[in-house]
Amino acid sequence: MKFTKEHEWVERQGELAVEGITDFAQHSLGDVVSLELPKAGKAFKQGESLAIVDSMKASSDVYAAVSGEVAEVNEQLLQNPQWINESPYEKGWLVKLKPSDWNEADTLMDKEQYDEFVAKQEKH
Amino acid sequence: MKSMDLLFDKSGAHSGYVGARDQELPEPFTRQELPLPDLNEVQVVRHFVKLSSMNFGVDSGMYPLGSCTMKFNPKINEETARMPGFAGLHPLVEEKEAQGALQLMYELEEYLKEVTGMDAFTLQPCAGAHGELTSVMIAKAYFESRGQHRTTILVPDSAHGTNPASANICSFKVQNLKSDEKGGVDLELLRKAVKEDTALLMLTNPSTLGLFEENVQEIARILHEKGALLYIDGANMNAMLGVTRPGDQGADLLHLNLHKTFSTPHGGGGPGAGPVGVKKALEPFLPVPRVVKTMDGYGFRHERPQSIGKVSSFYGNFGVLVRAYTYIRAHGPELRKLAEDAVLNANYVLEALKEDYDVPFPQPCAHEFVASSTKQQKNGVHTMDIAKRLLDYGIHAPTIYFPLIVNEALMVEPTESESKESLDQFIAAMKAIAREAEEHPELVLRAPQSTPVGRLDGVLAARQPNLTYEEDLGKPSEKQKTGI
């Protein structure tokens, strides 16, 4: 699993890259009340906004961790936005992308680097 | 929860009064069963008076809602706005029958030009975000007339969320600019970001962090060098009135929020007015009709080939224009004093609370400042809890969780209206809450206790909104049962 500075996670699952937001992200957002997901087939470049997560505090963009085409979105999540809070790495996944270039994932942080990054943010 | 019966629940006590009226109707129009509450006039009046007393407004207490400028709205504004010649004026009467209203609009534009240093104004936009959209449309028309295809709009990360939304609606690509550690625009980042395809930078000054943008002239220079424009979101103009003018600092377009800076009761959706001011080169693109003064008096001009067209039905929210005009005429050159007092009040409160709350940007602020509840978090007390506890102290909560770049933000804007006495009350309440968070956090977590409605389940309300009246309130509706 790899992580972005914008607090998304991405994980390889066969040919697909599954993306969601991290536990730190869901914790800072608070209770998620609704979300907007992209349509399957839509293509995004790395860093482009692909989804919106609304919580009681804020409406936040979720950016594509890697470039690619949307293969599948978590439709069930639309009825159960609380899954993002309860299970950010499993039931709370947002999209599955068909990446155009796996090498892009190398630019992202691994678990250890991300934990360090979060610790610094919390101090700030 | 101190709940109150609905009119329908109160129904049942026959007054005789209502029934007597019914008999005046011809037989075919009367119904045996009419599903209206059976109440007499005094019951209805008392019901609504009681409801109105549950409301909290700037007339009932301090309302330091950051970024919203909830200043006191002078009562003389209401008097002028209700003058029959204004309030009863039909928007389709001939120009010669509406000379007073046209003169007011013309003169208001002149005053706004003087206050901001811009060359021309339109009064049509009905709110701040509408003013933003109008400005972006004007900029787009301007670049198109010059045969330039510019596709990107730069927006700092401290901006009002409406800025990127307005850019998006006009099909521009939004590029986010990270603030520097002092909360201002990072000039190095800006230099790199401004390219041949940059249309404009949407800059809020003072920023949503309540800070004056120190480098605005340099920012304007960087943009103009590449042919891009500087748009100022003037939502926070209250801090600058009579002191400095965006037009002199290099702004090409700006919008004002008359309902904030020049006082109109607002919140909960309006009404507002978001006039847009532009420099000369952009004037041909302003919405039609324009208000003009000629030898024959005042009138509208529609023939403007490069105009972006109309942006609102008729001439905007005219009642708000009357209030702003009154406010400006009532204060005249004293407008500067209002801005100075607004800035002084905010700094007074900021200094007093520095020890009790985290202040991410401790330098002197403009008309508002941002604090954070990170110190209180170790006892489980968050910004939301502090905001709710303030209600128990008879004070409206500040803006919370905005701007997004500050963790657990509390954004306080006291405005110039508050006396030193009420500022001290606010400070005392905030200090008391900080103490409670240390010693009795449960007091803060359970708040509010004194309001008609206590802690609501905001999450459930947002996830499963149920906005319809159910006669049997005890029974969940189909909607609630299925969650759809």
PDB file of N, CA and C in Angstrom, chain A residues 15 17 43-46 66-69 97-104:
ATOM      1  N   GLU A  15      -4.635  -6.230 -11.897  1.00  0.00           N
ATOM      2  CA  GLU A  15      -4.401  -5.189 -12.901  1.00  0.00           C
ATOM      3  C   GLU A  15      -4.877  -3.820 -12.425  1.00  0.00           C
ATOM      4  N   ALA A  17      -5.700  -0.604  -9.486  1.00  0.00           N
ATOM      5  CA  ALA A  17      -5.221   0.124  -8.312  1.00  0.00           C
ATOM      6  C   ALA A  17      -6.441   0.588  -7.520  1.00  0.00           C
ATOM      7  N   ALA A  43     -11.225   9.085 -17.285  1.00  0.00           N
ATOM      8  CA  ALA A  43      -9.778   9.006 -17.062  1.00  0.00           C
ATOM      9  C   ALA A  43      -9.291  10.206 -16.259  1.00  0.00           C
ATOM     10  N   PHE A  44      -8.346   9.970 -15.365  1.00  0.00           N
ATOM     11  CA  PHE A  44      -7.776  11.035 -14.538  1.00  0.00           C
ATOM     12  C   PHE A  44      -6.260  10.967 -14.601  1.00  0.00           C
ATOM     13  N   LYS A  45      -5.632  12.146 -14.552  1.00  0.00           N
ATOM     14  CA  LYS A  45      -4.181  12.184 -14.402  1.00  0.00           C
ATOM     15  C   LYS A  45      -3.863  12.177 -12.918  1.00  0.00           C
ATOM     16  N   GLN A  46      -2.663  11.726 -12.582  1.00  0.00           N
ATOM     17  CA  GLN A  46      -2.226  11.719 -11.190  1.00  0.00           C
ATOM     18  C   GLN A  46      -2.385  13.133 -10.618  1.00  0.00           C
ATOM     19  N   VAL A  66      -2.701   7.710  -8.761  1.00  0.00           N
ATOM     20  CA  VAL A  66      -1.966   7.414  -9.992  1.00  0.00           C
ATOM     21  C   VAL A  66      -2.888   7.736 -11.178  1.00  0.00           C
ATOM     22  N   SER A  67      -2.307   7.968 -12.352  1.00  0.00           N
ATOM     23  CA  SER A  67      -3.126   8.234 -13.542  1.00  0.00           C
ATOM     24  C   SER A  67      -3.815   6.949 -13.977  1.00  0.00           C
ATOM     25  N   GLY A  68      -5.003   7.089 -14.543  1.00  0.00           N
ATOM     26  CA  GLY A  68      -5.671   5.893 -15.037  1.00  0.00           C
ATOM     27  C   GLY A  68      -7.150   6.107 -15.282  1.00  0.00           C
ATOM     28  N   GLU A  69      -7.788   5.020 -15.766  1.00  0.00           N
ATOM     29  CA  GLU A  69      -9.202   5.073 -16.087  1.00  0.00           C
ATOM     30  C   GLU A  69      -9.976   4.392 -14.959  1.00  0.00           C
ATOM     31  N   LEU A  97      -8.900   1.929 -10.173  1.00  0.00           N
ATOM     32  CA  LEU A  97      -8.396   2.536 -11.412  1.00  0.00           C
ATOM     33  C   LEU A  97      -7.634   1.509 -12.229  1.00  0.00           C
ATOM     34  N   LYS A  98      -7.700   1.671 -13.566  1.00  0.00           N
ATOM     35  CA  LYS A  98      -6.835   0.898 -14.453  1.00  0.00           C
ATOM     36  C   LYS A  98      -5.653   1.811 -14.754  1.00  0.00           C
ATOM     37  N   PRO A  99      -4.526   1.646 -14.037  1.00  0.00           N
ATOM     38  CA  PRO A  99      -3.443   2.628 -14.146  1.00  0.00           C
ATOM     39  C   PRO A  99      -2.793   2.618 -15.523  1.00  0.00           C
ATOM     40  N   SER A 100      -2.409   3.799 -15.984  1.00  0.00           N
ATOM     41  CA  SER A 100      -1.734   3.885 -17.275  1.00  0.00           C
ATOM     42  C   SER A 100      -0.226   3.699 -17.112  1.00  0.00           C
ATOM     43  N   ASP A 101       0.265   3.918 -15.890  1.00  0.00           N
ATOM     44  CA  ASP A 101       1.706   3.777 -15.684  1.00  0.00           C
ATOM     45  C   ASP A 101       1.977   3.433 -14.216  1.00  0.00           C
ATOM     46  N   TRP A 102       2.304   2.168 -13.979  1.00  0.00           N
ATOM     47  CA  TRP A 102       2.522   1.739 -12.590  1.00  0.00           C
ATOM     48  C   TRP A 102       3.714   2.454 -11.939  1.00  0.00           C
ATOM     49  N   ASN A 103       4.649   2.931 -12.775  1.00  0.00           N
ATOM     50  CA  ASN A 103       5.841   3.569 -12.214  1.00  0.00           C
ATOM     51  C   ASN A 103       5.500   4.803 -11.388  1.00  0.00           C
ATOM     52  N   GLU A 104       4.335   5.420 -11.688  1.00  0.00           N
ATOM     53  CA  GLU A 104       3.933   6.608 -10.933  1.00  0.00           C
ATOM     54  C   GLU A 104       3.830   6.319  -9.447  1.00  0.00           C
TER      55      GLU A 104
END
